[in-house]
PDB file of C-alpha atoms and ligand atoms in Angstrom:
ATOM      1  CA  MET A 102      78.403 113.717  83.037  1.00  0.00           C
ATOM      2  CA  ASP A 103      78.272 112.199  86.486  1.00  0.00           C
ATOM      3  CA  CYS A 104      78.884 115.325  88.533  1.00  0.00           C
ATOM      4  CA  LEU A 105      77.024 115.781  91.807  1.00  0.00           C
ATOM      5  CA  PHE A 106      77.015 119.568  91.685  1.00  0.00           C
ATOM      6  CA  CYS A 107      75.934 119.630  88.014  1.00  0.00           C
ATOM      7  CA  LYS A 108      72.990 117.466  89.094  1.00  0.00           C
ATOM      8  CA  ILE A 109      72.156 120.035  91.768  1.00  0.00           C
ATOM      9  CA  VAL A 110      72.368 122.801  89.135  1.00  0.00           C
ATOM     10  CA  LYS A 111      69.978 120.834  86.918  1.00  0.00           C
ATOM     11  CA  GLY A 112      67.595 120.248  89.843  1.00  0.00           C
ATOM     12  CA  GLU A 113      68.075 116.473  89.666  1.00  0.00           C
ATOM     13  CA  ILE A 114      69.308 116.480  93.261  1.00  0.00           C
ATOM     14  CA  PRO A 115      67.730 118.847  95.794  1.00  0.00           C
ATOM     15  CA  CYS A 116      69.659 121.434  97.740  1.00  0.00           C
ATOM     16  CA  HIS A 117      69.024 124.062 100.382  1.00  0.00           C
ATOM     17  CA  LYS A 118      69.388 126.990  98.014  1.00  0.00           C
ATOM     18  CA  VAL A 119      70.754 130.188  99.536  1.00  0.00           C
ATOM     19  CA  TYR A 120      71.306 132.211  96.363  1.00  0.00           C
ATOM     20  CA  GLU A 121      71.061 131.922  92.612  1.00  0.00           C
ATOM     21  CA  ASP A 122      71.852 134.154  89.685  1.00  0.00           C
ATOM     22  CA  GLY A 123      72.463 133.503  86.004  1.00  0.00           C
ATOM     23  CA  ASN A 124      75.801 131.766  86.376  1.00  0.00           C
ATOM     24  CA  THR A 125      76.023 131.033  90.090  1.00  0.00           C
ATOM     25  CA  LEU A 126      74.341 128.838  92.673  1.00  0.00           C
ATOM     26  CA  ALA A 127      74.909 128.732  96.440  1.00  0.00           C
ATOM     27  CA  PHE A 128      73.495 126.189  98.851  1.00  0.00           C
ATOM     28  CA  LEU A 129      73.999 124.972 102.389  1.00  0.00           C
ATOM     29  CA  ASP A 130      76.667 122.319 102.740  1.00  0.00           C
ATOM     30  CA  ILE A 131      74.955 119.030 103.515  1.00  0.00           C
ATOM     31  CA  ASN A 132      77.492 118.350 106.296  1.00  0.00           C
ATOM     32  CA  PRO A 133      77.988 121.781 107.814  1.00  0.00           C
ATOM     33  CA  ILE A 134      81.090 122.291 109.915  1.00  0.00           C
ATOM     34  CA  THR A 135      79.715 125.574 111.220  1.00  0.00           C
ATOM     35  CA  LYS A 136      76.322 127.286 111.193  1.00  0.00           C
ATOM     36  CA  GLY A 137      75.706 128.821 107.777  1.00  0.00           C
ATOM     37  CA  HIS A 138      78.382 126.758 105.999  1.00  0.00           C
ATOM     38  CA  THR A 139      77.592 127.552 102.382  1.00  0.00           C
ATOM     39  CA  VAL A 140      79.108 126.392  99.114  1.00  0.00           C
ATOM     40  CA  VAL A 141      79.108 128.662  96.110  1.00  0.00           C
ATOM     41  CA  ILE A 142      79.477 127.125  92.653  1.00  0.00           C
ATOM     42  CA  PRO A 143      79.527 128.276  89.062  1.00  0.00           C
ATOM     43  CA  LYS A 144      76.733 126.625  87.094  1.00  0.00           C
ATOM     44  CA  PHE A 145      79.360 125.918  84.432  1.00  0.00           C
ATOM     45  CA  HIS A 146      81.155 122.655  85.118  1.00  0.00           C
ATOM     46  CA  ALA A 147      84.760 123.526  85.911  1.00  0.00           C
ATOM     47  CA  GLU A 148      86.773 121.136  88.042  1.00  0.00           C
ATOM     48  CA  THR A 149      88.945 123.856  89.528  1.00  0.00           C
ATOM     49  CA  LEU A 150      89.391 127.613  89.429  1.00  0.00           C
ATOM     50  CA  LEU A 151      91.980 127.141  86.687  1.00  0.00           C
ATOM     51  CA  ASP A 152      89.358 125.450  84.508  1.00  0.00           C
ATOM     52  CA  LEU A 153      86.812 128.265  84.874  1.00  0.00           C
ATOM     53  CA  PRO A 154      86.690 130.567  81.833  1.00  0.00           C
ATOM     54  CA  ASP A 155      88.054 134.031  82.702  1.00  0.00           C
ATOM     55  CA  ASP A 156      84.755 135.735  81.919  1.00  0.00           C
ATOM     56  CA  LEU A 157      83.008 133.793  84.694  1.00  0.00           C
ATOM     57  CA  VAL A 158      85.535 134.414  87.445  1.00  0.00           C
ATOM     58  CA  ALA A 159      84.582 137.941  88.507  1.00  0.00           C
ATOM     59  CA  GLU A 160      80.876 137.121  88.669  1.00  0.00           C
ATOM     60  CA  LEU A 161      81.519 134.088  90.838  1.00  0.00           C
ATOM     61  CA  PHE A 162      83.569 136.036  93.337  1.00  0.00           C
ATOM     62  CA  LEU A 163      81.104 138.904  93.381  1.00  0.00           C
ATOM     63  CA  ALA A 164      78.489 136.340  94.365  1.00  0.00           C
ATOM     64  CA  VAL A 165      80.798 135.063  97.122  1.00  0.00           C
ATOM     65  CA  LYS A 166      81.048 138.613  98.444  1.00  0.00           C
ATOM     66  CA  LYS A 167      77.287 139.151  98.265  1.00  0.00           C
ATOM     67  CA  ILE A 168      76.511 135.870 100.021  1.00  0.00           C
ATOM     68  CA  THR A 169      79.131 136.506 102.701  1.00  0.00           C
ATOM     69  CA  GLN A 170      77.603 139.934 103.359  1.00  0.00           C
ATOM     70  CA  ASN A 171      74.165 138.352 103.640  1.00  0.00           C
ATOM     71  CA  ILE A 172      75.378 135.723 106.125  1.00  0.00           C
ATOM     72  CA  LYS A 173      77.132 138.433 108.127  1.00  0.00           C
ATOM     73  CA  ASP A 174      73.930 140.480 108.273  1.00  0.00           C
ATOM     74  CA  LYS A 175      71.686 137.547 109.173  1.00  0.00           C
ATOM     75  CA  LEU A 176      73.834 135.372 111.466  1.00  0.00           C
ATOM     76  CA  ASN A 177      76.189 138.018 112.833  1.00  0.00           C
ATOM     77  CA  PRO A 178      79.341 135.863 112.959  1.00  0.00           C
ATOM     78  CA  ASP A 179      82.604 137.341 114.243  1.00  0.00           C
ATOM     79  CA  GLY A 180      84.484 136.415 111.068  1.00  0.00           C
ATOM     80  CA  PHE A 181      84.799 133.996 108.187  1.00  0.00           C
ATOM     81  CA  ASN A 182      87.096 131.555 106.488  1.00  0.00           C
ATOM     82  CA  ILE A 183      86.490 131.461 102.751  1.00  0.00           C
ATOM     83  CA  GLY A 184      88.291 128.815 100.790  1.00  0.00           C
ATOM     84  CA  ILE A 185      88.694 126.328  98.011  1.00  0.00           C
ATOM     85  CA  ASN A 186      90.009 122.792  98.281  1.00  0.00           C
ATOM     86  CA  MET A 187      91.726 122.327  94.935  1.00  0.00           C
ATOM     87  CA  ARG A 188      92.500 118.766  93.831  1.00  0.00           C
ATOM     88  CA  LYS A 189      92.349 115.618  95.908  1.00  0.00           C
ATOM     89  CA  VAL A 190      95.643 116.309  97.715  1.00  0.00           C
ATOM     90  CA  ALA A 191      94.113 119.497  99.094  1.00  0.00           C
ATOM     91  CA  GLY A 192      90.893 117.826 100.157  1.00  0.00           C
ATOM     92  CA  GLN A 193      88.686 118.317  97.093  1.00  0.00           C
ATOM     93  CA  ALA A 194      86.032 115.609  97.182  1.00  0.00           C
ATOM     94  CA  VAL A 195      83.611 117.000  94.605  1.00  0.00           C
ATOM     95  CA  ASP A 196      85.274 117.699  91.259  1.00  0.00           C
ATOM     96  CA  HIS A 197      83.207 120.788  90.494  1.00  0.00           C
ATOM     97  CA  LEU A 198      84.696 124.093  91.636  1.00  0.00           C
ATOM     98  CA  HIS A 199      83.126 125.313  94.864  1.00  0.00           C
ATOM     99  CA  ILE A 200      83.968 127.977  97.357  1.00  0.00           C
ATOM    100  CA  HIS A 201      83.294 127.246 101.006  1.00  0.00           C
ATOM    101  CA  ILE A 202      82.000 130.127 103.112  1.00  0.00           C
ATOM    102  CA  LEU A 203      82.564 129.305 106.771  1.00  0.00           C
ATOM    103  CA  PRO A 204      81.153 131.706 109.337  1.00  0.00           C
ATOM    104  CA  ARG A 205      83.305 131.875 112.466  1.00  0.00           C
ATOM    105  CA  TRP A 206      82.506 132.768 116.045  1.00  0.00           C
ATOM    106  CA  GLN A 207      84.763 133.737 118.900  1.00  0.00           C
ATOM    107  CA  ASP A 208      85.946 130.621 120.744  1.00  0.00           C
ATOM    108  CA  ASP A 209      84.365 128.231 118.219  1.00  0.00           C
ATOM    109  CA  GLY A 210      87.445 126.028 118.439  1.00  0.00           C
ATOM    110  CA  GLY A 211      88.398 126.365 114.775  1.00  0.00           C
ATOM    111  CA  GLY A 212      91.763 127.295 113.271  1.00  0.00           C
ATOM    112  CA  SER A 213      92.994 129.469 110.455  1.00  0.00           C
ATOM    113  CA  VAL A 214      94.186 128.776 106.924  1.00  0.00           C
ATOM    114  CA  HIS A 215      97.607 128.298 108.549  1.00  0.00           C
ATOM    115  CA  THR A 216      96.432 125.152 110.309  1.00  0.00           C
ATOM    116  CA  ILE A 217      95.711 123.306 107.039  1.00  0.00           C
ATOM    117  CA  ILE A 218      99.338 122.457 106.282  1.00  0.00           C
ATOM    118  CA  HIS A 219     102.733 122.683 107.962  1.00  0.00           C
ATOM    119  CA  ASN A 220     105.305 121.907 105.294  1.00  0.00           C
ATOM    120  CA  PRO A 221     107.668 124.890 105.218  1.00  0.00           C
ATOM    121  CA  PRO A 222     110.107 125.028 102.277  1.00  0.00           C
ATOM    122  CA  LYS A 223     113.839 124.339 102.555  1.00  0.00           C
ATOM    123  CA  GLN A 224     114.708 127.130 100.108  1.00  0.00           C
ATOM    124  CA  SER A 225     114.910 130.836 100.921  1.00  0.00           C
ATOM    125  CA  LEU A 226     112.148 133.208  99.899  1.00  0.00           C
ATOM    126  CA  GLU A 227     114.560 134.694  97.330  1.00  0.00           C
ATOM    127  CA  GLU A 228     115.085 131.307  95.684  1.00  0.00           C
ATOM    128  CA  ILE A 229     111.374 130.629  95.589  1.00  0.00           C
ATOM    129  CA  LEU A 230     110.643 134.060  94.217  1.00  0.00           C
ATOM    130  CA  LYS A 231     113.040 133.358  91.320  1.00  0.00           C
ATOM    131  CA  GLU A 232     110.894 130.361  90.457  1.00  0.00           C
ATOM    132  CA  ILE A 233     107.480 131.930  90.643  1.00  0.00           C
ATOM    133  CA  ARG A 234     107.790 135.674  90.081  1.00  0.00           C
ATOM    134  CA  MET A 235     105.453 136.773  87.281  1.00  0.00           C
TER     135      MET A 235
HETATM  136  P1  LIG B  63      85.288 119.528  99.165  1.00  0.00           P
HETATM  137  O1  LIG B  63      85.942 118.627 100.144  1.00  0.00           O
HETATM  138  O2  LIG B  63      85.882 120.914  99.157  1.00  0.00           O
HETATM  139  O3  LIG B  63      85.197 118.917  97.773  1.00  0.00           O
HETATM  140  O4  LIG B  63      83.817 119.767  99.692  1.00  0.00           O
HETATM  141  C1  LIG B  63      82.699 119.178  99.142  1.00  0.00           C
HETATM  142  C2  LIG B  63      81.572 119.584 100.044  1.00  0.00           C
HETATM  143  O5  LIG B  63      80.347 119.288  99.411  1.00  0.00           O
HETATM  144  C3  LIG B  63      81.584 118.885 101.395  1.00  0.00           C
HETATM  145  O6  LIG B  63      81.690 119.855 102.420  1.00  0.00           O
HETATM  146  C4  LIG B  63      80.266 118.135 101.411  1.00  0.00           C
HETATM  147  O7  LIG B  63      79.671 118.124 102.691  1.00  0.00           O
HETATM  148  C5  LIG B  63      79.444 118.919 100.418  1.00  0.00           C
HETATM  149  N1  LIG B  63      78.390 118.160  99.781  1.00  0.00           N
HETATM  150  C6  LIG B  63      78.457 116.922  99.266  1.00  0.00           C
HETATM  151  N2  LIG B  63      77.273 116.558  98.729  1.00  0.00           N
HETATM  152  C7  LIG B  63      76.429 117.597  98.941  1.00  0.00           C
HETATM  153  C8  LIG B  63      75.058 117.824  98.629  1.00  0.00           C
HETATM  154  N3  LIG B  63      74.321 116.914  98.006  1.00  0.00           N
HETATM  155  N4  LIG B  63      74.521 119.009  98.982  1.00  0.00           N
HETATM  156  C9  LIG B  63      75.263 119.926  99.627  1.00  0.00           C
HETATM  157  N5  LIG B  63      76.566 119.778  99.928  1.00  0.00           N
HETATM  158  C10 LIG B  63      77.141 118.615  99.598  1.00  0.00           C
HETATM  159 ZN1  LIG B  64      79.844 119.686  87.570  1.00  0.00          ZN
END
């Protein structure tokens, strides 16, 4: 399969490895948008979170927590954005699930999750809730 991140998992393409465990790999983003920008991936090829088998989800997010704690301890940022671009429309360029860990500093000029999209719905919250309540 021609997947960039699978090639990194297999060691066919080098990376700046930050962390590895049995099912997880984390490495520095090759085009960092902030110091310490790290991507965390499952070694299992899943295009998106919805494609990741349930039994791998908790471990992946535990690794995200561990890596975030480590970056906090070592780089002392003031905060983080942690996020997933899911599908092309949302900015996913590499079709292998990855979680971006973005350390943030006071006055670094960045925005919040709220700055990604401004497309408020026409319907009321009640109407939307009827559609998506579980
Ligand atoms: P996304 O837009 O969420 O799919 O992000 C993909 C990310 O992977 C981008 O931030 C890229 O800079 C990063 N990336 C692409 N190729 C590599 C690579 N070989 N090593 C590390 N990061 C990479
Ligand atoms: Zn892959």
